[in-house]
Every structure is written in C-alpha cells, then in structure tokens.
Short mmCIF file of C-alpha atoms in Angstrom, two decimals:
data_model
loop_
_atom_site.label_atom_id
_atom_site.label_comp_id
_atom_site.label_asym_id
_atom_site.label_seq_id
_atom_site.Cartn_x
_atom_site.Cartn_y
_atom_site.Cartn_z
CA UNK A 1 62.03 -147.84 -42.75
CA UNK A 2 63.68 -151.08 -41.67
CA UNK A 3 63.59 -151.51 -37.92
CA UNK A 4 66.94 -151.15 -36.20
CA UNK A 5 68.22 -153.76 -33.79
CA UNK A 6 66.85 -151.72 -30.91
CA UNK A 7 63.37 -151.33 -32.36
CA UNK A 8 62.83 -154.82 -33.82
CA UNK A 9 60.84 -156.04 -30.78
CA UNK A 10 58.58 -152.97 -31.00
CA UNK A 11 58.07 -153.47 -34.73
CA UNK A 12 57.21 -157.13 -34.15
CA UNK A 13 54.74 -156.18 -31.41
CA UNK A 14 53.07 -153.83 -33.87
CA UNK A 15 52.99 -156.56 -36.53
CA UNK A 16 51.26 -158.82 -34.02
CA UNK A 17 48.37 -156.34 -33.97
CA UNK A 18 49.15 -154.37 -30.81
CA UNK A 19 49.04 -150.59 -31.23
CA UNK A 20 51.85 -149.01 -29.20
CA UNK A 21 50.92 -145.71 -27.60
CA UNK A 22 53.31 -143.55 -25.61
CA UNK A 23 52.11 -142.69 -22.12
CA UNK A 24 53.85 -139.34 -21.99
CA UNK A 25 53.82 -135.89 -23.57
CA UNK A 26 55.67 -132.64 -23.06
CA UNK A 27 56.38 -129.50 -25.04
CA UNK A 28 60.04 -130.53 -24.96
CA UNK A 29 59.17 -133.76 -26.82
CA UNK A 30 57.17 -131.81 -29.36
CA UNK A 31 59.63 -128.99 -30.05
CA UNK A 32 62.73 -131.20 -30.09
CA UNK A 33 61.19 -133.58 -32.62
CA UNK A 34 61.47 -136.46 -30.14
CA UNK A 35 57.85 -137.51 -30.59
CA UNK A 36 58.12 -137.47 -34.37
CA UNK A 37 61.29 -139.57 -34.12
CA UNK A 38 59.57 -142.09 -31.83
CA UNK A 39 56.81 -142.48 -34.40
CA UNK A 40 59.42 -143.18 -37.06
CA UNK A 41 61.73 -145.44 -35.07
CA UNK A 42 59.70 -147.05 -32.28
CA UNK A 43 56.35 -147.92 -33.89
CA UNK A 44 54.53 -145.33 -31.74
CA UNK A 45 51.03 -144.72 -33.15
CA UNK A 46 49.33 -142.82 -30.32
CA UNK A 47 49.82 -140.79 -27.15
CA UNK A 48 48.06 -140.77 -23.79
CA UNK A 49 48.32 -138.07 -21.14
CA UNK A 50 47.11 -137.56 -17.60
CA UNK A 51 47.44 -134.88 -14.90
CA UNK A 52 50.65 -136.45 -13.53
CA UNK A 53 52.29 -136.29 -16.95
CA UNK A 54 51.41 -132.63 -17.42
CA UNK A 55 52.51 -131.72 -13.89
CA UNK A 56 55.93 -133.23 -14.59
CA UNK A 57 56.14 -131.57 -18.01
CA UNK A 58 55.37 -128.06 -16.77
CA UNK A 59 57.70 -128.24 -13.78
CA UNK A 60 60.56 -129.74 -15.75
CA UNK A 61 60.86 -127.32 -18.66
CA UNK A 62 61.09 -123.62 -19.51
CA UNK A 63 59.17 -124.26 -22.75
CA UNK A 64 55.96 -123.14 -21.03
CA UNK A 65 57.28 -119.85 -19.64
CA UNK A 66 56.23 -117.63 -22.53
CA UNK A 67 52.67 -118.96 -22.65
CA UNK A 68 52.32 -118.80 -18.88
CA UNK A 69 53.58 -115.22 -18.94
CA UNK A 70 50.98 -114.26 -21.54
CA UNK A 71 48.21 -115.95 -19.57
CA UNK A 72 49.27 -114.09 -16.43
CA UNK A 73 49.38 -110.77 -18.28
CA UNK A 74 45.80 -111.33 -19.43
CA UNK A 75 44.63 -112.14 -15.92
CA UNK A 76 43.45 -115.63 -16.84
CA UNK A 77 42.32 -117.78 -13.92
CA UNK A 78 44.62 -120.70 -13.17
CA UNK A 79 42.06 -123.42 -14.03
CA UNK A 80 41.55 -121.95 -17.47
CA UNK A 81 45.29 -121.38 -17.87
CA UNK A 82 45.90 -125.09 -17.30
CA UNK A 83 43.32 -125.92 -19.98
CA UNK A 84 45.06 -123.57 -22.42
CA UNK A 85 48.47 -125.11 -21.69
CA UNK A 86 47.43 -128.75 -21.87
CA UNK A 87 45.17 -128.41 -24.92
CA UNK A 88 47.96 -126.59 -26.77
CA UNK A 89 50.28 -129.56 -26.27
CA UNK A 90 47.60 -132.07 -27.25
CA UNK A 91 46.67 -130.06 -30.35
CA UNK A 92 50.30 -129.99 -31.48
CA UNK A 93 50.70 -133.71 -30.78
CA UNK A 94 47.56 -134.39 -32.81
CA UNK A 95 49.16 -132.59 -35.75
CA UNK A 96 52.32 -134.68 -35.41
CA UNK A 97 50.26 -137.88 -35.38
CA UNK A 98 47.79 -136.83 -38.10
CA UNK A 99 49.57 -138.87 -40.83
CA UNK A 100 49.15 -142.00 -38.67
CA UNK A 101 45.47 -141.18 -38.17
CA UNK A 102 44.97 -140.79 -41.92
CA UNK A 103 46.96 -143.92 -42.76
CA UNK A 104 44.99 -146.09 -40.31
CA UNK A 105 41.57 -144.67 -41.24
CA UNK A 106 41.16 -143.08 -37.84
CA UNK A 107 41.99 -146.16 -35.77
CA UNK A 108 45.35 -144.90 -34.47
CA UNK A 109 47.11 -141.55 -34.51
CA UNK A 110 45.11 -140.56 -31.44
CA UNK A 111 46.10 -138.24 -28.58
CA UNK A 112 44.15 -138.41 -25.31
CA UNK A 113 43.47 -135.57 -22.88
CA UNK A 114 41.73 -136.10 -19.55
CA UNK A 115 38.79 -134.20 -18.13
CA UNK A 116 39.42 -132.48 -14.81
CA UNK A 117 39.63 -135.50 -12.46
CA UNK A 118 37.82 -133.57 -9.75
CA UNK A 119 34.66 -134.13 -11.85
CA UNK A 120 34.94 -137.94 -11.73
CA UNK A 121 31.79 -138.26 -9.60
CA UNK A 122 29.87 -135.47 -11.40
CA UNK A 123 28.18 -136.51 -14.65
CA UNK A 124 27.11 -133.05 -15.76
CA UNK A 125 30.48 -131.41 -15.15
CA UNK A 126 32.24 -134.26 -16.96
CA UNK A 127 30.05 -133.83 -20.04
CA UNK A 128 30.61 -130.06 -20.04
CA UNK A 129 34.37 -130.51 -19.66
CA UNK A 130 34.48 -133.11 -22.46
CA UNK A 131 32.73 -130.68 -24.80
CA UNK A 132 35.11 -127.88 -23.85
CA UNK A 133 38.26 -129.96 -24.33
CA UNK A 134 37.02 -131.33 -27.67
CA UNK A 135 36.32 -127.78 -28.85
CA UNK A 136 39.65 -126.40 -27.60
CA UNK A 137 41.82 -129.12 -29.13
CA UNK A 138 39.76 -129.01 -32.34
CA UNK A 139 41.40 -131.99 -34.00
CA UNK A 140 39.61 -135.11 -35.30
CA UNK A 141 42.29 -137.40 -33.87
CA UNK A 142 41.91 -136.20 -30.29
CA UNK A 143 40.32 -138.37 -27.61
CA UNK A 144 38.80 -137.12 -24.39
CA UNK A 145 39.53 -139.29 -21.36
CA UNK A 146 36.50 -139.87 -19.16
CA UNK A 147 36.80 -141.93 -15.96
CA UNK A 148 34.92 -145.21 -16.02
CA UNK A 149 33.12 -144.44 -12.78
CA UNK A 150 29.40 -145.08 -12.35
CA UNK A 151 28.84 -141.34 -12.79
CA UNK A 152 31.09 -141.37 -15.85
CA UNK A 153 29.00 -143.95 -17.74
CA UNK A 154 26.27 -141.55 -18.95
CA UNK A 155 28.96 -138.99 -19.77
CA UNK A 156 30.67 -141.55 -22.01
CA UNK A 157 27.44 -142.18 -23.86
CA UNK A 158 26.60 -138.48 -24.26
CA UNK A 159 30.07 -137.59 -25.52
CA UNK A 160 29.86 -140.30 -28.17
CA UNK A 161 26.35 -139.17 -29.13
CA UNK A 162 27.86 -135.75 -29.91
CA UNK A 163 30.64 -137.25 -32.02
CA UNK A 164 33.36 -136.86 -29.40
CA UNK A 165 35.93 -139.67 -29.40
CA UNK A 166 36.40 -141.13 -25.92
CA UNK A 167 39.16 -142.88 -24.02
CA UNK A 168 37.48 -144.45 -20.98
CA UNK A 169 40.04 -144.49 -18.20
CA UNK A 170 40.43 -145.96 -14.71
CA UNK A 171 38.75 -149.30 -15.42
CA UNK A 172 39.69 -151.97 -12.91
CA UNK A 173 36.86 -154.52 -12.69
CA UNK A 174 35.26 -156.82 -15.23
CA UNK A 175 31.82 -155.71 -14.08
CA UNK A 176 32.59 -152.04 -14.69
CA UNK A 177 34.21 -152.87 -18.02
CA UNK A 178 30.98 -154.54 -19.18
CA UNK A 179 29.08 -151.39 -18.19
CA UNK A 180 31.58 -149.24 -20.10
CA UNK A 181 31.07 -151.36 -23.21
CA UNK A 182 27.30 -150.96 -22.93
CA UNK A 183 27.73 -147.18 -22.57
CA UNK A 184 29.87 -147.21 -25.72
CA UNK A 185 27.31 -149.19 -27.70
CA UNK A 186 24.48 -146.94 -26.47
CA UNK A 187 26.45 -143.89 -27.56
CA UNK A 188 27.24 -145.19 -31.03
CA UNK A 189 23.67 -146.25 -31.65
CA UNK A 190 22.41 -142.79 -30.72
CA UNK A 191 25.18 -141.12 -32.72
CA UNK A 192 24.19 -143.15 -35.77
CA UNK A 193 20.55 -142.18 -35.30
CA UNK A 194 21.66 -138.54 -35.11
CA UNK A 195 23.44 -138.84 -38.44
CA UNK A 196 27.06 -138.87 -37.30
CA UNK A 197 29.71 -140.65 -39.38
CA UNK A 198 30.59 -143.54 -37.07
CA UNK A 199 33.89 -144.17 -38.85
CA UNK A 200 35.20 -140.87 -37.40
CA UNK A 201 34.31 -141.67 -33.79
CA UNK A 202 37.00 -143.57 -31.91
CA UNK A 203 37.03 -145.13 -28.48
CA UNK A 204 39.30 -147.23 -26.30
CA UNK A 205 38.65 -148.72 -22.87
CA UNK A 206 41.68 -148.29 -20.63
CA UNK A 207 41.94 -151.33 -18.39
CA UNK A 208 44.50 -150.72 -15.64
CA UNK A 209 46.88 -153.59 -15.02
CA UNK A 210 49.85 -153.29 -12.66
CA UNK A 211 47.92 -151.48 -9.93
CA UNK A 212 45.72 -154.57 -9.56
CA UNK A 213 48.72 -156.80 -8.86
CA UNK A 214 50.21 -154.24 -6.48
CA UNK A 215 47.10 -154.20 -4.28
CA UNK A 216 46.35 -157.93 -4.51
CA UNK A 217 49.97 -158.85 -3.74
CA UNK A 218 49.94 -156.54 -0.72
CA UNK A 219 46.91 -158.34 0.63
CA UNK A 220 48.39 -161.77 -0.11
CA UNK A 221 51.63 -160.86 1.63
CA UNK A 222 49.74 -159.54 4.64
CA UNK A 223 47.93 -162.85 4.91
CA UNK A 224 51.06 -164.89 4.37
CA UNK A 225 49.54 -166.75 1.41
CA UNK A 226 51.31 -165.16 -1.55
CA UNK A 227 53.23 -168.20 -2.76
CA UNK A 228 52.10 -169.32 -6.21
CA UNK A 229 49.44 -166.63 -6.71
CA UNK A 230 51.36 -163.35 -6.50
CA UNK A 231 51.45 -161.52 -9.81
CA UNK A 232 48.55 -163.45 -11.35
CA UNK A 233 45.55 -161.20 -10.72
CA UNK A 234 46.16 -158.38 -13.17
CA UNK A 235 46.91 -160.48 -16.23
CA UNK A 236 43.96 -162.81 -15.54
CA UNK A 237 41.71 -159.76 -15.10
CA UNK A 238 42.82 -158.24 -18.40
CA UNK A 239 42.54 -161.51 -20.31
CA UNK A 240 38.96 -162.02 -19.15
CA UNK A 241 38.19 -158.45 -20.20
CA UNK A 242 39.37 -159.35 -23.67
CA UNK A 243 37.16 -162.42 -23.64
CA UNK A 244 34.19 -160.12 -23.06
CA UNK A 245 35.42 -157.90 -25.89
CA UNK A 246 35.42 -160.89 -28.24
CA UNK A 247 31.89 -161.81 -27.19
CA UNK A 248 30.71 -158.27 -27.93
CA UNK A 249 32.31 -158.31 -31.39
CA UNK A 250 30.40 -161.52 -32.16
CA UNK A 251 27.05 -160.02 -31.14
CA UNK A 252 24.34 -158.91 -33.54
CA UNK A 253 24.24 -155.55 -31.79
CA UNK A 254 27.86 -154.85 -32.69
CA UNK A 255 27.53 -156.23 -36.20
CA UNK A 256 24.82 -153.66 -36.95
CA UNK A 257 27.11 -150.86 -35.83
CA UNK A 258 30.07 -152.29 -37.74
CA UNK A 259 27.98 -152.39 -40.91
CA UNK A 260 27.35 -148.66 -40.38
CA UNK A 261 31.11 -148.02 -40.34
CA UNK A 262 31.87 -148.13 -36.62
CA UNK A 263 35.30 -149.09 -35.28
CA UNK A 264 35.44 -151.38 -32.23
CA UNK A 265 36.17 -149.94 -28.82
CA UNK A 266 39.58 -151.55 -28.35
CA UNK A 267 40.81 -152.67 -24.95
CA UNK A 268 43.80 -150.56 -23.94
CA UNK A 269 46.25 -151.94 -21.40
CA UNK A 270 47.19 -149.07 -19.08
CA UNK A 271 49.44 -148.93 -16.02
CA UNK A 272 51.88 -151.27 -17.74
CA UNK A 273 55.06 -150.47 -15.81
CA UNK A 274 55.70 -153.09 -13.14
CA UNK A 275 55.41 -151.99 -9.52
CA UNK A 276 57.41 -154.92 -8.11
CA UNK A 277 61.05 -155.39 -9.07
CA UNK A 278 60.62 -159.14 -8.63
CA UNK A 279 58.66 -159.22 -11.90
CA UNK A 280 60.11 -158.90 -15.42
CA UNK A 281 59.95 -155.26 -16.46
CA UNK A 282 58.09 -156.17 -19.68
CA UNK A 283 55.61 -158.57 -18.04
CA UNK A 284 52.52 -156.50 -18.82
CA UNK A 285 53.51 -156.32 -22.45
CA UNK A 286 54.66 -159.92 -22.99
CA UNK A 287 51.58 -161.44 -21.33
CA UNK A 288 48.96 -159.26 -23.04
CA UNK A 289 49.76 -159.59 -26.72
CA UNK A 290 46.80 -160.01 -29.03
CA UNK A 291 45.58 -158.30 -32.18
CA UNK A 292 43.09 -155.48 -31.81
CA UNK A 293 44.44 -154.04 -28.56
CA UNK A 294 46.44 -150.99 -27.49
CA UNK A 295 49.29 -151.01 -24.99
CA UNK A 296 50.15 -147.57 -23.67
CA UNK A 297 53.59 -147.53 -22.08
CA UNK A 298 55.77 -144.98 -20.30
CA UNK A 299 59.15 -144.39 -21.89
CA UNK A 300 60.93 -146.76 -19.51
CA UNK A 301 58.73 -149.70 -20.49
CA UNK A 302 59.10 -148.89 -24.19
CA UNK A 303 62.90 -148.81 -23.80
CA UNK A 304 62.90 -152.07 -21.85
CA UNK A 305 60.80 -153.85 -24.45
CA UNK A 306 62.91 -152.46 -27.29
CA UNK A 307 66.00 -153.80 -25.52
CA UNK A 308 64.91 -157.27 -24.44
CA UNK A 309 61.30 -157.92 -25.40
CA UNK A 310 60.68 -161.58 -26.22
CA UNK A 311 59.62 -161.78 -29.85
CA UNK A 312 58.81 -165.06 -31.64
CA UNK A 313 59.98 -165.22 -35.23
CA UNK A 314 56.38 -165.52 -36.50
CA UNK A 315 54.00 -162.83 -35.17
CA UNK A 316 51.05 -165.16 -35.74
CA UNK A 317 52.42 -167.42 -33.00
CA UNK A 318 52.66 -164.59 -30.52
CA UNK A 319 49.19 -164.37 -29.00
CA UNK A 320 49.31 -164.59 -25.22
CA UNK A 321 45.64 -163.77 -24.59
CA UNK A 322 43.27 -165.80 -26.78
CA UNK A 323 42.80 -169.32 -25.47
CA UNK A 324 43.87 -168.41 -21.91
CA UNK A 325 40.44 -167.70 -20.45
CA UNK A 326 40.02 -170.95 -18.50
CA UNK A 327 43.48 -170.44 -17.03
CA UNK A 328 42.48 -166.90 -16.05
CA UNK A 329 39.33 -168.12 -14.32
CA UNK A 330 41.41 -170.68 -12.44
CA UNK A 331 43.69 -167.87 -11.28
CA UNK A 332 40.65 -166.02 -9.93
CA UNK A 333 39.53 -169.15 -8.08
CA UNK A 334 42.95 -169.53 -6.47
CA UNK A 335 42.91 -165.88 -5.40
CA UNK A 336 39.45 -166.28 -3.92
CA UNK A 337 40.63 -169.36 -2.02
CA UNK A 338 43.52 -167.27 -0.71
CA UNK A 339 41.02 -164.80 0.74
CA UNK A 340 41.27 -162.02 -1.86
CA UNK A 341 38.03 -160.11 -2.50
CA UNK A 342 38.60 -158.80 -6.02
CA UNK A 343 35.46 -156.66 -5.95
CA UNK A 344 36.80 -154.87 -2.89
CA UNK A 345 40.23 -154.53 -4.52
CA UNK A 346 38.89 -152.91 -7.68
CA UNK A 347 36.53 -150.59 -5.79
CA UNK A 348 39.44 -149.40 -3.67
CA UNK A 349 41.64 -148.93 -6.74
CA UNK A 350 39.00 -146.82 -8.46
CA UNK A 351 38.73 -144.51 -5.46
CA UNK A 352 42.51 -144.30 -5.13
CA UNK A 353 42.95 -143.69 -8.85
CA UNK A 354 40.52 -140.77 -8.81
CA UNK A 355 42.26 -139.29 -5.78
CA UNK A 356 45.75 -139.70 -7.25
CA UNK A 357 44.78 -137.93 -10.47
CA UNK A 358 42.97 -135.21 -8.50
CA UNK A 359 46.09 -134.71 -6.37
CA UNK A 360 48.23 -134.48 -9.52
CA UNK A 361 45.77 -131.97 -10.97
CA UNK A 362 46.07 -129.83 -7.85
CA UNK A 363 49.84 -130.09 -8.11
CA UNK A 364 49.64 -128.92 -11.72
CA UNK A 365 47.40 -126.01 -10.71
CA UNK A 366 49.83 -125.04 -7.95
CA UNK A 367 52.81 -125.06 -10.28
CA UNK A 368 51.08 -122.98 -12.93
CA UNK A 369 49.73 -120.60 -10.28
CA UNK A 370 53.24 -120.14 -8.88
CA UNK A 371 54.74 -119.46 -12.30
CA UNK A 372 51.94 -117.05 -13.22
CA UNK A 373 52.59 -115.18 -10.00
CA UNK A 374 56.29 -114.95 -10.83
#
C-alpha cells in the first residue's frame, strides 16, 4: 500500500530502520478494527501495554462487561480476573499482529504484557508471574514485561532460559542498562545450552526518555541554572545507551549467539511523549532515529509525527544517533557542572516508576472489583 500524505513520515521512519510500536491497547481498538487499520496505514508493527493503559481501557468501555460478569458469576478473585481480562486482550492483539511476526521472522509483530508491578522487588514472584502470563497468552509473538530493577535482573535471565520473550521495562540509567544486557546474554546462552531455538526468543530493552528530562529540568530550574542544558539529558542518555548496544553487537560473545540464530535485544525508546510544552512534540522521535531500534509511542505522538514529522528525502541520511556519542558525553559533563547528579535522578525515577505502575495496577483492580460487584 502506498503511504498516504498523513502516513508518509511514519513510513519513512520505518524505512530508516525504526520499528514503530503503539503504546496503547483496548478491546475497543481490537473489535473495531482500529488496530488492524493502524498496522495497514501507520506502519505499526508492535504494541506495548502497561497497567495505566489497561486501567483506562476497562473504565472507558462497555466491551469488558460480559467477561467481567462471567468472572463475577464464577466467583473469581479480582487479581485473577484482571489477569484473565488483560491476557485476553493481549492474545487477541497477538493474533492481529501475527502476520507481521511471520513476515519479520519474529523480530516485530510483538505484543507486551507486564508482570504485576507490585512484584518489582521480588525476583521469585516476578519469575512465577512471567511463566503464568506466557502460559495464559499462549502466543509466540507475546512478550512479558519485566522491570529492569536489580531484583528483576535474575528474573530476566530465567525467563529467557525458559524460552519466554522479554521486554525489559523501566530502564533509566546507563549502568542498569549494561546489567540488563548482561542478563539478556546470560539468558540466551543458557537457553541455547538447554536446546531452545534462539530465533524464536525476542527481547527489547525499554529505555525511558522523557521522564529523565522532566526530573533533570525540574532540578535545573530549582537551581536557576537551566539555560542551555534543559532538555538535553534524556537524548544524551539514550544515545549513549545505543553506543553500548553497538559495542555489544561487535563483541565475540554476541557473535557466538548470533551464529546460533539469536536476534539482538533492541533498544526501545519508551516514554516518548514530551512532558514540557516548550519542546517539539516529536522531539523524542526526531532525535532518536537509527536502524535497529524500536520507538513505542502513544497515539498522540504517532498522530503528531504523522502530521509534521521531519523526514529527509533519503532515509540513509536520517540517523540522529550514530556519531553523536561525544556530543552526548559533553552534555553529561555540562549537566554535572550544573550540579545534576544523574545517578540520583535515575534511582529516583526507578522508584517512582515502580510506584506509578503499582498505583495504576491498584486502580485497575479497584475498577474491576467495582464492576464485578455490580
């Protein structure tokens, strides 16, 4: 299909090697055919979900009423009811995206579902939940989202060992990202030793972007030193993460896995909607374009980029990441000189991210509990 005027920027972004994933899912999207149409018209090749997305979906639609009524009639506990509801949506989305998964040899066509965020600091519970979600969805193109906390690292490895595809979420720091990559490599090596087909195991590392700028800018403004350095932290952070990714791909360790059929763990740019109206609304797309990455965007960011994304005529000229690493390190030095402790920023953001998702999960439980009671 030839891209329409509206979707040309999205098609060009895809041609430049960026996989566009939709950061949203609802039963309304599935039943109306909206998701299938987005795949056709907007170069969407994957879907990510989180507790906030499901809370909004359940509260904003009557499409869940029949299933919730059945769950209530059977006396199902609310935690298990939520698993039944969310895995049903993810399973159906996986079926919609299965042609993309087949066409891309398992690289794209993925749909992510998150473990209960209340388990973010509990390795054993996270592993058990990952197994349960993988079994419930029962689709090869699913991905289980595991938080990139210190406690999540062994869970990432164990899930991969068992052949479970993993989306590592809530990554904020370069140091934690390096640990996530090591957990991924450990998992694939053990999976290969156990006889798994590595070509069927997928993984992405979700590096959060806009939240970094929001916190750093707040600290800069409080210190009265924001001029010239506001809005530079997140992009520099992500670009240096990609530098590490390139170094891993050049390593002998990775080459051995690649020769066994493994796909790279692609960096995924998450939290890509701007939090400050002073910034261009497509900033975290425009500034993070490079082949071999994923950008997961909420609908508003997708619409904005489709409308006014800046697209060079030749996609090969449109790499805004490779070759920027020295500039990114200079940005870090300027931030340090301005008094910003990035290690403290990213530690705070990890804690806040876990709490926000846990709060959204509780909100989802409350809404389902209320509807089951009705």
